[in-house]
Short mmCIF file of C-alpha atoms in Angstrom, two decimals:
data_model
loop_
_atom_site.label_atom_id
_atom_site.label_comp_id
_atom_site.label_asym_id
_atom_site.label_seq_id
_atom_site.Cartn_x
_atom_site.Cartn_y
_atom_site.Cartn_z
CA MET A 1 64.27 -123.70 -21.88
CA ALA A 2 64.49 -125.00 -25.41
CA PRO A 3 64.47 -122.70 -28.79
CA SER A 4 61.30 -121.70 -29.10
CA THR A 5 60.85 -121.16 -33.22
CA PRO A 6 58.31 -123.41 -34.45
CA ALA A 7 59.52 -126.46 -36.22
CA ASN A 8 58.92 -126.98 -39.88
CA SER A 9 57.61 -130.52 -41.16
CA THR A 10 59.63 -132.31 -43.27
CA SER A 11 57.98 -135.23 -45.89
CA LYS A 12 59.38 -138.42 -45.71
CA LYS A 13 60.51 -138.76 -48.90
CA GLN A 14 62.89 -135.69 -48.66
CA ALA A 15 66.36 -136.30 -47.71
CA ILE A 16 67.02 -134.91 -44.16
CA THR A 17 69.06 -131.69 -43.50
CA TYR A 18 70.87 -132.36 -40.23
CA CYS A 19 71.92 -128.94 -39.82
CA GLU A 20 69.98 -125.83 -41.50
CA GLY A 21 72.24 -123.78 -43.71
CA SER A 22 74.73 -126.84 -44.54
CA PRO A 23 72.75 -129.27 -46.44
CA SER A 24 75.92 -131.52 -46.69
CA TRP A 25 76.50 -131.64 -42.87
CA ASN A 26 76.23 -135.06 -41.38
CA PRO A 27 76.73 -136.26 -37.86
CA ASP A 28 78.29 -139.81 -38.53
CA THR A 29 80.82 -137.78 -40.63
CA TYR A 30 81.40 -135.00 -38.05
CA LEU A 31 81.69 -137.24 -35.19
CA ALA A 32 84.45 -139.77 -36.86
CA ASP A 33 86.32 -136.73 -37.89
CA ALA A 34 89.23 -136.54 -35.44
CA GLU A 35 91.25 -134.05 -37.45
CA LEU A 36 88.15 -131.57 -37.66
CA HIS A 37 87.19 -131.79 -34.19
CA ALA A 38 91.23 -130.61 -33.16
CA ARG A 39 90.86 -127.55 -35.84
CA ALA A 40 87.73 -126.53 -33.74
CA GLU A 41 89.32 -127.05 -30.65
CA ALA A 42 92.22 -124.94 -31.82
CA HIS A 43 89.85 -121.88 -32.61
CA LEU A 44 88.49 -122.04 -29.16
CA ALA A 45 91.91 -121.80 -27.95
CA ASN A 46 91.71 -118.56 -29.21
CA ASN A 47 88.55 -117.81 -28.08
CA ASP A 48 86.94 -117.62 -31.76
CA LEU A 49 83.94 -119.44 -31.11
CA GLN A 50 82.46 -118.59 -34.53
CA SER A 51 85.15 -120.17 -36.40
CA ALA A 52 84.74 -123.11 -34.30
CA ILE A 53 80.92 -123.39 -35.05
CA THR A 54 81.18 -122.96 -38.72
CA THR A 55 84.22 -125.31 -38.81
CA SER A 56 82.31 -128.04 -37.03
CA PHE A 57 79.16 -127.53 -38.80
CA SER A 58 80.35 -126.85 -42.43
CA LEU A 59 78.85 -123.09 -42.23
CA ARG A 60 79.61 -120.41 -44.64
CA LYS A 61 81.72 -117.39 -42.75
CA THR A 62 78.89 -114.92 -43.63
CA ASP A 63 76.41 -117.06 -41.61
CA ALA A 64 73.51 -114.91 -40.66
CA TYR A 65 71.28 -117.43 -39.01
CA ILE A 66 69.22 -116.34 -35.85
CA TYR A 67 69.54 -118.35 -32.81
CA HIS A 68 66.28 -118.14 -30.80
CA ALA A 69 66.22 -119.18 -27.28
CA ILE A 70 66.54 -116.84 -24.17
CA VAL A 71 67.38 -114.08 -26.58
CA ALA A 72 67.82 -114.05 -30.60
CA VAL A 73 71.28 -113.61 -31.47
CA THR A 74 73.54 -114.52 -34.96
CA LEU A 75 76.98 -116.02 -34.62
CA PRO A 76 79.11 -112.68 -35.51
CA GLN A 77 77.10 -110.67 -32.53
CA VAL A 78 78.09 -113.72 -30.19
CA GLN A 79 81.46 -113.49 -31.08
CA HIS A 80 81.37 -109.75 -30.70
CA ILE A 81 80.09 -110.25 -26.96
CA VAL A 82 82.98 -112.97 -26.20
CA SER A 83 85.34 -110.32 -27.00
CA LEU A 84 83.96 -108.07 -24.16
CA GLY A 85 84.82 -110.46 -21.52
CA GLY A 86 83.83 -109.76 -18.18
CA ALA A 87 82.47 -105.84 -19.48
CA HIS A 88 79.32 -104.78 -17.94
CA GLY A 89 78.77 -107.87 -15.95
CA LEU A 90 78.76 -110.34 -18.40
CA HIS A 91 80.78 -112.49 -16.26
CA SER A 92 79.25 -111.92 -12.76
CA TRP A 93 78.01 -115.25 -11.66
CA TYR A 94 78.71 -115.12 -8.22
CA TYR A 95 77.23 -112.68 -5.09
CA GLY A 96 77.99 -112.06 -1.46
CA GLU A 97 75.17 -111.81 1.27
CA ALA A 98 73.51 -108.40 0.72
CA PRO A 99 74.94 -105.80 3.35
CA ALA A 100 72.59 -105.44 6.36
CA THR A 101 70.01 -102.44 5.85
CA THR A 102 70.39 -99.52 8.40
CA PRO A 103 66.81 -98.47 9.43
CA PRO A 104 65.51 -94.95 8.78
CA PRO A 105 65.82 -92.33 11.57
CA ALA A 106 62.53 -91.91 13.44
CA PRO A 107 60.70 -88.71 13.09
CA HIS A 108 60.92 -86.05 15.48
CA SER A 109 58.48 -85.77 18.21
CA GLU A 110 57.47 -82.24 17.92
CA SER A 111 54.36 -80.20 18.93
CA PRO A 112 51.99 -79.88 15.92
CA ASP A 113 52.00 -76.40 14.44
CA PRO A 114 48.60 -74.90 15.19
CA SER A 115 48.50 -73.21 12.02
CA THR A 116 48.74 -76.38 9.77
CA SER A 117 47.08 -78.73 12.28
CA ASP A 118 44.92 -79.85 9.37
CA SER A 119 48.06 -81.37 7.16
CA LYS A 120 48.65 -85.01 6.94
CA PRO A 121 51.80 -86.58 8.06
CA GLN A 122 53.94 -87.36 4.65
CA SER A 123 54.90 -91.03 4.19
CA GLN A 124 57.94 -92.08 3.24
CA PRO A 125 58.37 -94.89 0.55
CA PRO A 126 60.13 -98.01 2.01
CA PRO A 127 63.62 -98.05 1.10
CA LYS A 128 65.06 -100.27 -1.49
CA PRO A 129 66.70 -103.38 -0.15
CA PRO A 130 70.57 -103.50 -0.91
CA ALA A 131 71.81 -105.36 -4.11
CA PRO A 132 74.29 -108.33 -3.28
CA ILE A 133 77.57 -107.81 -3.42
CA ILE A 134 79.76 -109.11 -6.72
CA LEU A 135 82.49 -111.50 -5.90
CA PRO A 136 85.59 -111.52 -7.78
CA PRO A 137 85.43 -114.09 -10.62
CA PRO A 138 87.21 -117.73 -9.55
CA SER A 139 90.78 -118.26 -10.70
CA GLN A 140 91.51 -120.40 -13.81
CA PRO A 141 92.95 -123.45 -11.74
CA ASP A 142 89.68 -123.56 -9.73
CA THR A 143 87.49 -123.34 -12.77
CA GLU A 144 89.70 -126.24 -14.42
CA ALA A 145 89.26 -128.19 -10.82
CA TYR A 146 85.52 -128.09 -11.40
CA LEU A 147 85.69 -129.09 -15.10
CA SER A 148 87.91 -132.35 -13.76
CA LEU A 149 84.86 -133.85 -12.31
CA PHE A 150 83.40 -134.36 -16.11
CA ALA A 151 86.67 -135.57 -17.52
CA PRO A 152 86.27 -139.20 -18.33
CA SER A 153 90.00 -139.46 -17.55
CA ASN A 154 89.18 -138.86 -14.06
CA SER A 155 86.86 -140.37 -11.26
CA ALA A 156 84.00 -138.33 -10.59
CA THR A 157 84.45 -139.08 -7.26
CA THR A 158 87.97 -138.69 -6.69
CA SER A 159 87.68 -135.08 -8.53
CA LEU A 160 85.10 -134.09 -6.26
CA ARG A 161 87.05 -134.99 -3.41
CA ASN A 162 90.17 -133.17 -4.56
CA LEU A 163 88.13 -130.09 -5.26
CA THR A 164 87.26 -129.50 -1.60
CA SER A 165 90.29 -130.87 -0.26
CA ASN A 166 92.94 -128.60 -2.29
CA ALA A 167 90.48 -125.42 -1.50
CA LYS A 168 91.37 -122.39 1.08
CA LYS A 169 89.17 -121.99 3.96
CA GLY A 170 86.19 -119.58 2.92
CA SER A 171 87.23 -119.75 -0.58
CA LEU A 172 84.50 -119.87 -3.55
CA ARG A 173 85.91 -123.03 -4.54
CA LEU A 174 85.19 -124.75 -1.06
CA GLU A 175 81.62 -123.43 -1.25
CA ILE A 176 81.29 -125.24 -4.97
CA GLY A 177 83.02 -128.19 -3.57
CA THR A 178 81.06 -128.58 -0.49
CA TYR A 179 77.55 -127.67 -2.04
CA LEU A 180 78.20 -130.23 -5.09
CA THR A 181 79.22 -132.93 -2.48
CA SER A 182 76.21 -132.15 -0.74
CA LYS A 183 73.99 -132.76 -3.32
CA ARG A 184 75.76 -135.76 -4.82
CA PHE A 185 74.14 -139.21 -4.33
CA ILE A 186 74.25 -142.58 -5.08
CA HIS A 187 72.37 -145.45 -3.21
CA PRO A 188 74.80 -147.79 -1.22
CA SER A 189 73.45 -150.84 -2.63
CA LEU A 190 74.13 -149.35 -6.30
CA LEU A 191 77.95 -148.13 -5.53
CA PRO A 192 79.59 -151.17 -6.81
CA THR A 193 77.78 -150.95 -9.94
CA LEU A 194 77.85 -147.17 -10.58
CA SER A 195 81.28 -146.01 -9.23
CA ILE A 196 82.43 -145.36 -13.09
CA PRO A 197 86.23 -145.83 -13.40
CA ARG A 198 88.17 -143.51 -15.46
CA ILE A 199 89.15 -143.92 -19.02
CA LYS A 200 92.83 -144.86 -19.28
CA PRO A 201 94.32 -143.08 -22.39
CA ASN A 202 96.23 -145.06 -24.90
CA LYS A 203 99.00 -144.57 -27.61
CA ASN A 204 96.32 -144.97 -30.57
CA LYS A 205 93.43 -142.80 -29.03
CA PRO A 206 93.98 -140.43 -25.89
CA ILE A 207 90.57 -141.10 -24.73
CA PRO A 208 89.30 -144.32 -25.99
CA ILE A 209 85.53 -143.53 -25.86
CA PRO A 210 82.82 -141.96 -28.39
CA PRO A 211 83.81 -138.12 -28.77
CA ASN A 212 81.11 -135.81 -26.90
CA PRO A 213 81.65 -132.62 -28.83
CA TYR A 214 79.49 -130.83 -26.65
CA LEU A 215 81.41 -131.05 -23.70
CA THR A 216 84.45 -129.79 -25.71
CA PHE A 217 82.20 -126.63 -26.37
CA HIS A 218 80.77 -126.31 -22.90
CA SER A 219 84.37 -126.60 -21.31
CA TRP A 220 85.59 -123.68 -23.49
CA ALA A 221 82.67 -121.67 -22.39
CA THR A 222 83.29 -122.60 -18.83
CA LEU A 223 86.83 -121.30 -18.73
CA ASN A 224 85.75 -118.19 -21.02
CA LEU A 225 82.94 -117.00 -19.02
CA GLU A 226 85.03 -117.60 -15.56
CA TRP A 227 82.88 -120.08 -14.07
CA ALA A 228 83.67 -122.64 -11.58
CA GLY A 229 80.29 -124.42 -10.53
CA PRO A 230 77.06 -123.71 -8.88
CA CYS A 231 76.93 -123.11 -5.29
CA PRO A 232 74.98 -120.84 -2.77
CA SER A 233 76.76 -117.73 -4.03
CA SER A 234 75.58 -118.44 -7.78
CA ALA A 235 72.12 -119.00 -6.38
CA ARG A 236 72.01 -115.39 -5.15
CA ALA A 237 72.28 -114.11 -8.57
CA ARG A 238 69.66 -112.75 -10.94
CA SER A 239 68.30 -115.18 -13.50
CA SER A 240 70.50 -114.35 -16.08
CA SER A 241 72.55 -116.45 -18.67
CA HIS A 242 75.21 -115.45 -21.67
CA HIS A 243 74.52 -115.00 -25.07
CA ILE A 244 76.87 -118.44 -25.88
CA LEU A 245 74.07 -120.56 -24.71
CA PRO A 246 71.61 -120.15 -27.68
CA ILE A 247 74.72 -121.55 -29.82
CA LEU A 248 75.33 -124.59 -27.82
CA MET A 249 71.66 -125.09 -27.34
CA HIS A 250 70.72 -124.96 -30.84
CA HIS A 251 73.67 -127.10 -31.95
CA PHE A 252 73.72 -129.77 -29.02
CA GLY A 253 70.89 -129.43 -26.81
CA CYS A 254 69.59 -127.72 -23.44
CA ALA A 255 72.04 -129.89 -21.34
CA CYS A 256 75.36 -131.43 -21.56
CA PRO A 257 76.14 -135.22 -20.84
CA SER A 258 78.62 -136.22 -19.32
CA HIS A 259 80.54 -139.62 -19.60
CA GLU A 260 79.58 -140.60 -15.93
CA SER A 261 75.97 -139.61 -16.77
CA LEU A 262 75.69 -141.83 -20.17
CA GLU A 263 77.67 -144.58 -18.15
CA ILE A 264 74.98 -144.62 -15.63
CA LEU A 265 72.10 -144.39 -17.63
CA ARG A 266 73.84 -147.43 -19.52
CA LEU A 267 74.34 -149.82 -16.51
CA LEU A 268 70.77 -148.75 -14.76
CA ALA A 269 69.22 -149.46 -18.13
CA ALA A 270 70.75 -153.16 -18.05
CA GLY A 271 70.01 -153.91 -21.82
CA ARG A 272 66.50 -152.21 -21.63
CA GLU A 273 64.86 -149.92 -23.93
CA ILE A 274 65.56 -146.31 -23.26
CA ILE A 275 62.93 -143.77 -23.96
CA ASP A 276 64.17 -140.70 -24.53
CA MET A 277 60.96 -138.36 -24.09
CA GLY A 278 61.12 -134.67 -25.26
CA SER A 279 64.24 -135.68 -26.92
CA GLY A 280 64.66 -132.20 -29.13
CA ASN A 281 67.47 -132.44 -31.67
CA GLY A 282 68.54 -136.07 -30.37
CA TYR A 283 71.82 -135.24 -28.91
CA TRP A 284 71.26 -137.52 -25.82
CA THR A 285 69.83 -140.22 -28.13
CA ARG A 286 72.82 -140.15 -29.85
CA MET A 287 75.51 -139.87 -27.33
CA LEU A 288 73.40 -143.12 -25.58
CA ARG A 289 73.41 -145.04 -28.68
CA ASP A 290 77.06 -144.47 -29.33
CA TYR A 291 78.28 -145.47 -25.82
CA HIS A 292 75.78 -148.65 -26.18
CA ALA A 293 77.36 -149.50 -29.77
CA PHE A 294 81.19 -148.96 -28.13
CA HIS A 295 80.77 -151.28 -25.10
CA ALA A 296 79.18 -153.76 -27.41
CA THR A 297 82.11 -153.72 -29.49
CA SER A 298 84.51 -153.79 -26.55
CA THR A 299 82.44 -156.97 -24.92
CA SER A 300 82.52 -159.14 -28.09
CA THR A 301 86.14 -157.96 -28.84
CA SER A 302 87.41 -158.64 -25.34
CA THR A 303 85.14 -161.98 -24.61
CA SER A 304 85.49 -163.68 -27.91
CA THR A 305 85.35 -167.43 -27.42
CA PRO A 306 84.90 -170.23 -29.66
CA LYS A 307 81.40 -170.80 -31.67
CA SER A 308 80.14 -173.20 -29.38
CA LYS A 309 79.65 -171.02 -26.50
CA SER A 310 76.55 -171.02 -24.40
CA LYS A 311 73.48 -169.11 -25.36
CA SER A 312 73.58 -167.43 -21.95
CA GLN A 313 77.06 -166.26 -22.67
CA SER A 314 75.73 -164.68 -25.98
CA GLN A 315 73.11 -162.65 -24.04
CA SER A 316 75.72 -161.92 -21.50
CA ASN A 317 77.40 -160.04 -24.37
CA SER A 318 74.64 -158.11 -25.45
CA HIS A 319 73.64 -157.00 -22.27
CA SER A 320 74.78 -153.30 -22.83
CA LEU A 321 72.62 -152.81 -26.15
CA PRO A 322 69.60 -151.68 -25.34
CA ILE A 323 67.28 -149.61 -27.84
CA VAL A 324 67.38 -145.85 -27.49
CA THR A 325 63.58 -144.52 -28.92
CA PRO A 326 63.51 -140.58 -29.51
CA VAL A 327 59.97 -139.18 -28.84
CA ASP A 328 59.35 -135.53 -29.37
CA SER A 329 56.37 -133.20 -29.81
CA ALA A 330 58.50 -130.88 -32.65
CA GLN A 331 57.04 -127.99 -30.97
CA SER A 332 60.88 -126.31 -30.74
CA SER A 333 63.20 -125.87 -33.70
CA TRP A 334 66.80 -126.98 -33.52
CA ARG A 335 69.38 -125.80 -36.05
CA THR A 336 71.35 -129.29 -35.70
CA THR A 337 69.56 -132.41 -35.81
CA TRP A 338 71.87 -135.90 -34.48
CA VAL A 339 69.39 -138.43 -34.90
CA PRO A 340 67.22 -139.41 -38.05
CA ASP A 341 64.47 -141.44 -36.25
CA THR A 342 62.67 -138.97 -34.10
CA LEU A 343 58.99 -140.15 -33.32
CA ILE A 344 56.92 -137.19 -33.31
CA ALA A 345 53.96 -137.68 -30.95
CA ASP A 346 52.27 -136.44 -27.68
CA GLY A 347 54.36 -137.81 -25.30
CA ALA A 348 51.95 -138.83 -22.53
CA SER A 349 49.47 -140.57 -25.50
CA TYR A 350 52.72 -142.37 -26.73
CA LEU A 351 53.50 -143.93 -23.47
CA ALA A 352 49.83 -144.76 -22.61
CA THR A 353 48.60 -145.99 -26.01
CA THR A 354 51.14 -146.83 -28.44
CA ARG A 355 53.24 -148.50 -26.05
CA ALA A 356 50.91 -149.62 -23.09
CA GLY A 357 52.78 -148.03 -20.31
CA ALA A 358 55.86 -148.86 -21.54
CA PRO A 359 56.40 -151.69 -18.37
CA ASP A 360 59.67 -152.78 -19.66
CA ALA A 361 61.77 -149.56 -20.72
CA VAL A 362 63.42 -146.90 -19.09
CA LEU A 363 62.26 -143.54 -19.32
CA LEU A 364 64.17 -140.44 -19.95
CA LEU A 365 63.48 -136.65 -19.39
CA VAL A 366 65.87 -134.46 -20.74
CA TYR A 367 65.33 -130.64 -19.32
CA PRO A 368 61.41 -131.22 -18.79
CA ILE A 369 59.32 -127.92 -19.49
CA VAL A 370 58.02 -126.47 -16.79
CA GLY A 371 54.51 -125.09 -18.30
CA GLY A 372 51.83 -122.49 -17.32
CA GLY A 373 51.84 -119.06 -17.96
CA LEU A 374 52.62 -118.02 -21.58
CA ALA A 375 54.08 -121.61 -22.17
CA GLY A 376 50.80 -123.00 -21.99
CA GLY A 377 49.21 -126.07 -20.12
CA SER A 378 49.68 -126.48 -16.12
CA GLU A 379 52.96 -125.82 -14.39
CA GLY A 380 54.45 -128.86 -14.04
CA GLY A 381 52.04 -130.66 -16.10
CA PHE A 382 54.48 -132.14 -18.40
CA THR A 383 56.20 -134.26 -15.78
CA ARG A 384 53.27 -135.41 -14.14
CA GLY A 385 51.46 -136.50 -17.17
CA MET A 386 54.96 -138.57 -18.05
CA LEU A 387 55.01 -140.31 -14.51
CA ASP A 388 51.03 -140.72 -14.86
CA ALA A 389 50.89 -142.56 -18.16
CA TYR A 390 54.33 -144.58 -17.59
CA ASP A 391 54.09 -148.17 -15.90
CA GLY A 392 57.68 -149.01 -15.84
CA ASP A 393 60.41 -148.98 -13.05
CA THR A 394 63.29 -146.70 -14.01
CA LEU A 395 62.62 -142.77 -14.28
CA ALA A 396 65.88 -140.78 -15.28
CA VAL A 397 65.32 -136.92 -15.28
CA VAL A 398 67.93 -134.27 -16.62
CA GLY A 399 67.09 -130.89 -14.87
CA THR A 400 68.00 -128.38 -12.18
CA GLN A 401 68.66 -129.01 -9.07
CA ASN A 402 68.26 -125.93 -7.39
CA HIS A 403 65.20 -123.46 -7.24
CA ASN A 404 65.72 -121.58 -10.43
CA GLY A 405 62.54 -122.92 -12.00
CA TYR A 406 64.42 -123.90 -15.24
CA THR A 407 63.14 -127.45 -15.55
CA GLY A 408 59.79 -129.51 -14.10
CA PHE A 409 58.39 -127.26 -11.74
CA ARG A 410 58.94 -123.34 -10.75
CA ASP A 411 59.05 -124.15 -6.96
CA MET A 412 60.64 -127.51 -6.45
CA THR A 413 63.32 -129.65 -7.82
CA MET A 414 62.74 -133.10 -9.38
CA ASP A 415 63.74 -135.10 -6.00
CA GLU A 416 61.37 -132.50 -3.70
CA PHE A 417 58.76 -133.53 -6.23
CA MET A 418 59.14 -137.16 -6.01
CA ALA A 419 59.37 -137.29 -2.40
CA ARG A 420 56.18 -135.13 -1.87
CA GLU A 421 53.97 -136.56 -4.42
CA HIS A 422 55.23 -140.19 -5.00
CA GLY A 423 57.48 -140.93 -1.86
CA GLY A 424 56.06 -144.26 -0.88
CA GLU A 425 56.49 -145.47 -4.28
CA TRP A 426 59.71 -144.07 -5.71
CA VAL A 427 63.17 -144.36 -4.36
CA LYS A 428 65.88 -141.86 -5.55
CA VAL A 429 69.11 -143.80 -6.30
CA VAL A 430 71.28 -141.56 -8.13
CA GLN A 431 71.76 -137.88 -8.20
CA VAL A 432 75.01 -136.44 -9.66
CA PRO A 433 75.97 -133.08 -11.04
CA LEU A 434 76.19 -132.55 -14.76
CA PRO A 435 78.39 -129.88 -16.56
CA SER A 436 76.19 -126.59 -15.69
CA PHE A 437 76.38 -123.80 -18.15
CA PRO A 438 77.13 -120.48 -16.17
CA GLY A 439 74.49 -119.47 -13.94
CA LYS A 440 72.70 -122.94 -14.24
CA ASP A 441 72.72 -125.94 -11.73
CA GLU A 442 72.10 -129.37 -13.35
CA ALA A 443 71.80 -132.78 -12.35
CA LEU A 444 71.13 -136.34 -13.56
CA TYR A 445 68.30 -137.84 -11.23
CA VAL A 446 67.32 -141.58 -11.37
CA PHE A 447 64.37 -142.89 -9.58
CA GLN A 448 63.25 -146.79 -9.09
CA ARG A 449 60.58 -148.56 -7.97
CA GLY A 450 59.10 -152.10 -7.29
CA PRO A 451 61.43 -154.74 -7.38
CA ARG A 452 63.93 -153.14 -9.07
CA ALA A 453 64.44 -150.39 -6.52
CA PRO A 454 67.03 -151.06 -3.72
CA SER A 455 65.47 -152.47 -0.50
CA SER A 456 68.49 -151.77 1.58
CA PRO A 457 68.14 -148.95 4.08
CA VAL A 458 69.99 -145.51 2.78
CA GLY A 459 71.48 -144.79 5.90
CA ASP A 460 74.70 -142.47 4.99
CA ALA A 461 73.74 -142.41 1.29
CA ILE A 462 75.75 -139.21 0.15
CA ASP A 463 78.55 -140.78 -2.20
CA GLN A 464 81.67 -139.77 -0.75
CA GLY A 465 83.45 -141.85 -3.42
CA LYS A 466 85.97 -144.27 -3.07
CA VAL A 467 89.31 -144.09 -4.68
CA GLU A 468 88.92 -145.09 -8.20
CA ASN A 469 91.77 -142.67 -9.91
CA THR A 470 94.41 -144.91 -9.96
#
């Protein structure tokens, strides 16, 4: 759920304030400052989230901004809660099955006392179901093995295979690896294209790709909160999160992109525009733009040819440069904004009227709202409205892959909805896990239809991965 404080409208003549409470902060300067990232990482290594945030976003040490999301908190309050560690169940993410209940003893069948024959039998309230058993937290090596799935220097498929192959029988790590393997899916016809190779560090730059600071903060939170990934045991937990989440949501967004997810979106866009619908503070838009610019620069450098190169060669070099258009209703407020050009519009109207269905664009929905109840509208109405208004052939959705009801629909996942209501038209081509905040279970889905959709039979379509980490 996005931060819910109403957004303040800003005149076009006013200079953009990218971070509330820090008028001079600029995302371009921040992302390019490797030394600043190193200082923030040093604070995180000491579990000092407050200093890492104030350093990264040029905030005062006395910052008192109230982060509204699941709860309302300030940075000092969150730092205090971080210092408590796992006390009060703050790190309880995994639960075993509840013990079997023992039926109450049957009442004695004695003859009624004539003197009390008019008395009615007293009914006993039903016993409360036993609470699930809290499981011990995972070890740090198991958490690090989970995080390796999202490290650009690793192959996601190889890391996932290692997660299970190196796990002990009956362990939480094995349960997590088995679960994520069962969810991961890449259509067989797309495996040659979407098997993303690992990024090999070089002497000049440890990871020669655009920086993704959300992943840095997210990885620290994963280690600090003793989380090793989603699985059936985490699904048994009560609906809860941690006070760190509002901080990360306000500064970065509702869901953290991974290197693999950004590459998959870039490759499936195939040079077409990506409409980031419900773009929020624009973090996914910014990351996609940076990835496209990085690949365009790499391609033009590595494939430079004499001036007489053909037009088709020139077009091939720009194949990885789609436009990314952020569109948002501005119903939510974010402390940090990552792009200056978000279009403020109703999503369905923008697609249907302004863009005439956007038939040549990819539609991206990051953390689509559920709606209904206090949130207003109808349950699932946002996602259904976008699909009704969209005439293109590639739909990407970032949302939950279990039944916690955080995104899209209360009672079904995105792939279940598409199979139930659009199964004869849309084909699921991708479902890969994303870095999930403790207690969450998030993934990138991609669906295609028409001539662009794969026509080969799915068969054994679960992506078991091939050896890419070489």
